[in-house]
Amino acid sequence: MSEVVDRQLVLGLGGTVDYELRWDSAVFDRLAFAHRVRRHELTASAPIVDERSLLVAVLALVAAGTGAERFVASSEVVEAFSSHFEYAVTLGGTGVRAGLVLDSLGIPSVQHLVSIDDNVRRLLPPGVSFVSSATEDTLDPHLIVQYPVGAHVRLMDADILSPSANRLIFANDPPNREMRLAPALGEALATASVFLVSGFNTMQDQDLLARRLDELQQAMRALPADALVYYEDAGFYTRAFSETVRAQLLPSIDVYGMNEDELQEYVGRTVDLLDPADVVRALHEIHAIIPVPALVVHTRYWALAVGRDAAGHRAALESAVRVAATRYRLGDGFTAADAAETDAMDRHRGGAALVAAVEGAVADVAGVPAFSLDVETPTTIGLGDTFVGGFLAAHAQDGEQP
């Protein structure tokens, strides 16, 4: 009689310790005047080497209402900037946040970590186990700036006002840049039902990236044939590295996810997310670049999957949108009961119309509308990671892969 082996969700590749700033316009006003920041100086593309250049980047992105992830010259810059604000210490990284979501829904997971310290040991719940490549404790915090719609900051010669709520990430994280793989990863993958791959966006050495991808592919040979491999895109510090990752991993990827900012960066233009023709065009363009069985795009209005396996992920899209909306309205610490309550709330009408039109126009598309929530203090940090957790939860609960 053969032994029954429990299947597990393995999530990687690197976790982070995050400093989540509490938005305070008065502090930003003070810093903008202390550094004599003027409107024409606002840019998010210049190197971030000190407190002033970090401030300028934050203000530029807030003024545009966009989300972003940027490299900072040192962790000391992050520490110095954070010292002006109240902030919460939390755990981040797509795999870790997805694992926390799964834990809140009663689903255990195994994390692959590249760094460890007492914050990680204290904040990881018992339902989340881990393997780690770290050989010593280190702390290189990621600065998370969550700003609300209408965030107002006074500069020397003008005011800025955010047109929408969003989140920004700034970091210099050597362990995540090196992305060492734990020797135990292959053993963990041998009994995996799901493997989440993310985190290569922080790497900055082309040769090292190629080496890590070779090592990852070697470890992935241990995966059972029916395991679902989900890859979540992110803001690459060196954009060309995204092509390197895709060139090596695409044949192994079942689901490839990204948000609206990443979609627009790939297609090289702004996409009207409520215009069916524009979205259909963007989906064709992005699927030509990333021809996977299911390409998932998640936005504030809708989530769509395109590809031959798209229809098999409809329940996962529903779960993902529901869980992300629950985090948006409640923040950390929500439960499965909270997510069930979200399910009864209104959907975004424009998103629903968009999904219906796109499904009617394209054969291999499945989508669900996002929720329309009026929340005074929404949580915008980690919504994409939460979406991933909700998506994987549906597959874990079904116990079947499409």
PDB file of N, CA and C in Angstrom, residues 160-195:
ATOM      1  N   ILE A 160       1.029  69.949  -4.185  1.00  0.00           N
ATOM      2  CA  ILE A 160       0.667  68.758  -4.951  1.00  0.00           C
ATOM      3  C   ILE A 160      -0.516  68.089  -4.266  1.00  0.00           C
ATOM      4  N   LEU A 161      -1.322  67.395  -5.075  1.00  0.00           N
ATOM      5  CA  LEU A 161      -2.520  66.719  -4.583  1.00  0.00           C
ATOM      6  C   LEU A 161      -2.631  65.399  -5.314  1.00  0.00           C
ATOM      7  N   SER A 162      -2.629  64.297  -4.581  1.00  0.00           N
ATOM      8  CA  SER A 162      -2.661  62.980  -5.243  1.00  0.00           C
ATOM      9  C   SER A 162      -4.033  62.723  -5.853  1.00  0.00           C
ATOM     10  N   PRO A 163      -4.089  62.310  -7.134  1.00  0.00           N
ATOM     11  CA  PRO A 163      -5.378  62.031  -7.776  1.00  0.00           C
ATOM     12  C   PRO A 163      -5.977  60.691  -7.380  1.00  0.00           C
ATOM     13  N   SER A 164      -5.174  59.815  -6.747  1.00  0.00           N
ATOM     14  CA  SER A 164      -5.676  58.506  -6.336  1.00  0.00           C
ATOM     15  C   SER A 164      -4.799  57.975  -5.208  1.00  0.00           C
ATOM     16  N   ALA A 165      -5.274  56.942  -4.548  1.00  0.00           N
ATOM     17  CA  ALA A 165      -4.492  56.283  -3.501  1.00  0.00           C
ATOM     18  C   ALA A 165      -3.576  55.243  -4.136  1.00  0.00           C
ATOM     19  N   ASN A 166      -2.393  55.063  -3.533  1.00  0.00           N
ATOM     20  CA  ASN A 166      -1.487  54.038  -4.050  1.00  0.00           C
ATOM     21  C   ASN A 166      -0.386  53.763  -3.026  1.00  0.00           C
ATOM     22  N   ARG A 167       0.583  52.932  -3.404  1.00  0.00           N
ATOM     23  CA  ARG A 167       1.669  52.604  -2.497  1.00  0.00           C
ATOM     24  C   ARG A 167       3.000  52.642  -3.236  1.00  0.00           C
ATOM     25  N   LEU A 168       4.060  52.995  -2.492  1.00  0.00           N
ATOM     26  CA  LEU A 168       5.407  53.101  -3.032  1.00  0.00           C
ATOM     27  C   LEU A 168       6.343  52.237  -2.188  1.00  0.00           C
ATOM     28  N   ILE A 169       7.369  51.660  -2.827  1.00  0.00           N
ATOM     29  CA  ILE A 169       8.336  50.823  -2.132  1.00  0.00           C
ATOM     30  C   ILE A 169       9.739  51.312  -2.469  1.00  0.00           C
ATOM     31  N   PHE A 170      10.565  51.491  -1.445  1.00  0.00           N
ATOM     32  CA  PHE A 170      11.950  51.909  -1.630  1.00  0.00           C
ATOM     33  C   PHE A 170      12.840  50.998  -0.789  1.00  0.00           C
ATOM     34  N   ALA A 171      13.915  50.480  -1.394  1.00  0.00           N
ATOM     35  CA  ALA A 171      14.730  49.526  -0.636  1.00  0.00           C
ATOM     36  C   ALA A 171      16.119  49.368  -1.225  1.00  0.00           C
ATOM     37  N   ASN A 172      17.023  48.921  -0.365  1.00  0.00           N
ATOM     38  CA  ASN A 172      18.328  48.397  -0.755  1.00  0.00           C
ATOM     39  C   ASN A 172      18.518  47.144   0.089  1.00  0.00           C
ATOM     40  N   ASP A 173      18.333  45.985  -0.532  1.00  0.00           N
ATOM     41  CA  ASP A 173      18.247  44.726   0.212  1.00  0.00           C
ATOM     42  C   ASP A 173      19.241  43.713  -0.359  1.00  0.00           C
ATOM     43  N   PRO A 174      20.490  43.688   0.148  1.00  0.00           N
ATOM     44  CA  PRO A 174      21.504  42.766  -0.404  1.00  0.00           C
ATOM     45  C   PRO A 174      21.074  41.305  -0.457  1.00  0.00           C
ATOM     46  N   PRO A 175      20.442  40.731   0.600  1.00  0.00           N
ATOM     47  CA  PRO A 175      20.053  39.317   0.485  1.00  0.00           C
ATOM     48  C   PRO A 175      19.076  39.054  -0.658  1.00  0.00           C
ATOM     49  N   ASN A 176      18.133  39.980  -0.874  1.00  0.00           N
ATOM     50  CA  ASN A 176      17.205  39.791  -1.983  1.00  0.00           C
ATOM     51  C   ASN A 176      17.862  40.077  -3.327  1.00  0.00           C
ATOM     52  N   ARG A 177      18.886  40.926  -3.348  1.00  0.00           N
ATOM     53  CA  ARG A 177      19.636  41.142  -4.588  1.00  0.00           C
ATOM     54  C   ARG A 177      20.444  39.902  -4.958  1.00  0.00           C
ATOM     55  N   GLU A 178      20.963  39.223  -3.944  1.00  0.00           N
ATOM     56  CA  GLU A 178      21.764  38.022  -4.200  1.00  0.00           C
ATOM     57  C   GLU A 178      20.878  36.799  -4.458  1.00  0.00           C
ATOM     58  N   MET A 179      19.732  36.751  -3.818  1.00  0.00           N
ATOM     59  CA  MET A 179      18.734  35.694  -4.005  1.00  0.00           C
ATOM     60  C   MET A 179      19.334  34.289  -3.936  1.00  0.00           C
ATOM     61  N   ARG A 180      20.072  34.028  -2.853  1.00  0.00           N
ATOM     62  CA  ARG A 180      20.612  32.682  -2.668  1.00  0.00           C
ATOM     63  C   ARG A 180      19.462  31.700  -2.445  1.00  0.00           C
ATOM     64  N   LEU A 181      19.559  30.538  -3.040  1.00  0.00           N
ATOM     65  CA  LEU A 181      18.530  29.514  -2.867  1.00  0.00           C
ATOM     66  C   LEU A 181      18.931  28.555  -1.759  1.00  0.00           C
ATOM     67  N   ALA A 182      17.967  28.197  -0.927  1.00  0.00           N
ATOM     68  CA  ALA A 182      18.217  27.279   0.183  1.00  0.00           C
ATOM     69  C   ALA A 182      18.429  25.866  -0.356  1.00  0.00           C
ATOM     70  N   PRO A 183      19.385  25.129   0.196  1.00  0.00           N
ATOM     71  CA  PRO A 183      19.583  23.747  -0.234  1.00  0.00           C
ATOM     72  C   PRO A 183      18.331  22.891  -0.078  1.00  0.00           C
ATOM     73  N   ALA A 184      17.460  23.265   0.866  1.00  0.00           N
ATOM     74  CA  ALA A 184      16.259  22.466   1.131  1.00  0.00           C
ATOM     75  C   ALA A 184      15.106  22.773   0.181  1.00  0.00           C
ATOM     76  N   LEU A 185      15.303  23.719  -0.767  1.00  0.00           N
ATOM     77  CA  LEU A 185      14.188  24.085  -1.642  1.00  0.00           C
ATOM     78  C   LEU A 185      13.713  22.901  -2.476  1.00  0.00           C
ATOM     79  N   GLY A 186      14.646  22.159  -3.076  1.00  0.00           N
ATOM     80  CA  GLY A 186      14.246  21.034  -3.911  1.00  0.00           C
ATOM     81  C   GLY A 186      13.437  20.007  -3.153  1.00  0.00           C
ATOM     82  N   GLU A 187      13.823  19.746  -1.914  1.00  0.00           N
ATOM     83  CA  GLU A 187      13.077  18.791  -1.086  1.00  0.00           C
ATOM     84  C   GLU A 187      11.660  19.285  -0.810  1.00  0.00           C
ATOM     85  N   ALA A 188      11.520  20.603  -0.548  1.00  0.00           N
ATOM     86  CA  ALA A 188      10.186  21.172  -0.309  1.00  0.00           C
ATOM     87  C   ALA A 188       9.330  21.083  -1.570  1.00  0.00           C
ATOM     88  N   LEU A 189       9.937  21.289  -2.729  1.00  0.00           N
ATOM     89  CA  LEU A 189       9.180  21.272  -3.983  1.00  0.00           C
ATOM     90  C   LEU A 189       8.729  19.872  -4.365  1.00  0.00           C
ATOM     91  N   ALA A 190       9.392  18.846  -3.848  1.00  0.00           N
ATOM     92  CA  ALA A 190       9.059  17.471  -4.213  1.00  0.00           C
ATOM     93  C   ALA A 190       7.638  17.090  -3.833  1.00  0.00           C
ATOM     94  N   THR A 191       7.063  17.772  -2.836  1.00  0.00           N
ATOM     95  CA  THR A 191       5.692  17.470  -2.416  1.00  0.00           C
ATOM     96  C   THR A 191       4.782  18.693  -2.583  1.00  0.00           C
ATOM     97  N   ALA A 192       5.155  19.615  -3.471  1.00  0.00           N
ATOM     98  CA  ALA A 192       4.378  20.847  -3.639  1.00  0.00           C
ATOM     99  C   ALA A 192       3.211  20.655  -4.601  1.00  0.00           C
ATOM    100  N   SER A 193       2.079  21.247  -4.254  1.00  0.00           N
ATOM    101  CA  SER A 193       0.958  21.322  -5.189  1.00  0.00           C
ATOM    102  C   SER A 193       0.979  22.650  -5.935  1.00  0.00           C
ATOM    103  N   VAL A 194       1.601  23.669  -5.304  1.00  0.00           N
ATOM    104  CA  VAL A 194       1.714  25.010  -5.874  1.00  0.00           C
ATOM    105  C   VAL A 194       3.108  25.532  -5.563  1.00  0.00           C
ATOM    106  N   PHE A 195       3.719  26.210  -6.538  1.00  0.00           N
ATOM    107  CA  PHE A 195       4.989  26.898  -6.313  1.00  0.00           C
ATOM    108  C   PHE A 195       4.852  28.330  -6.830  1.00  0.00           C
TER     109      PHE A 195
END
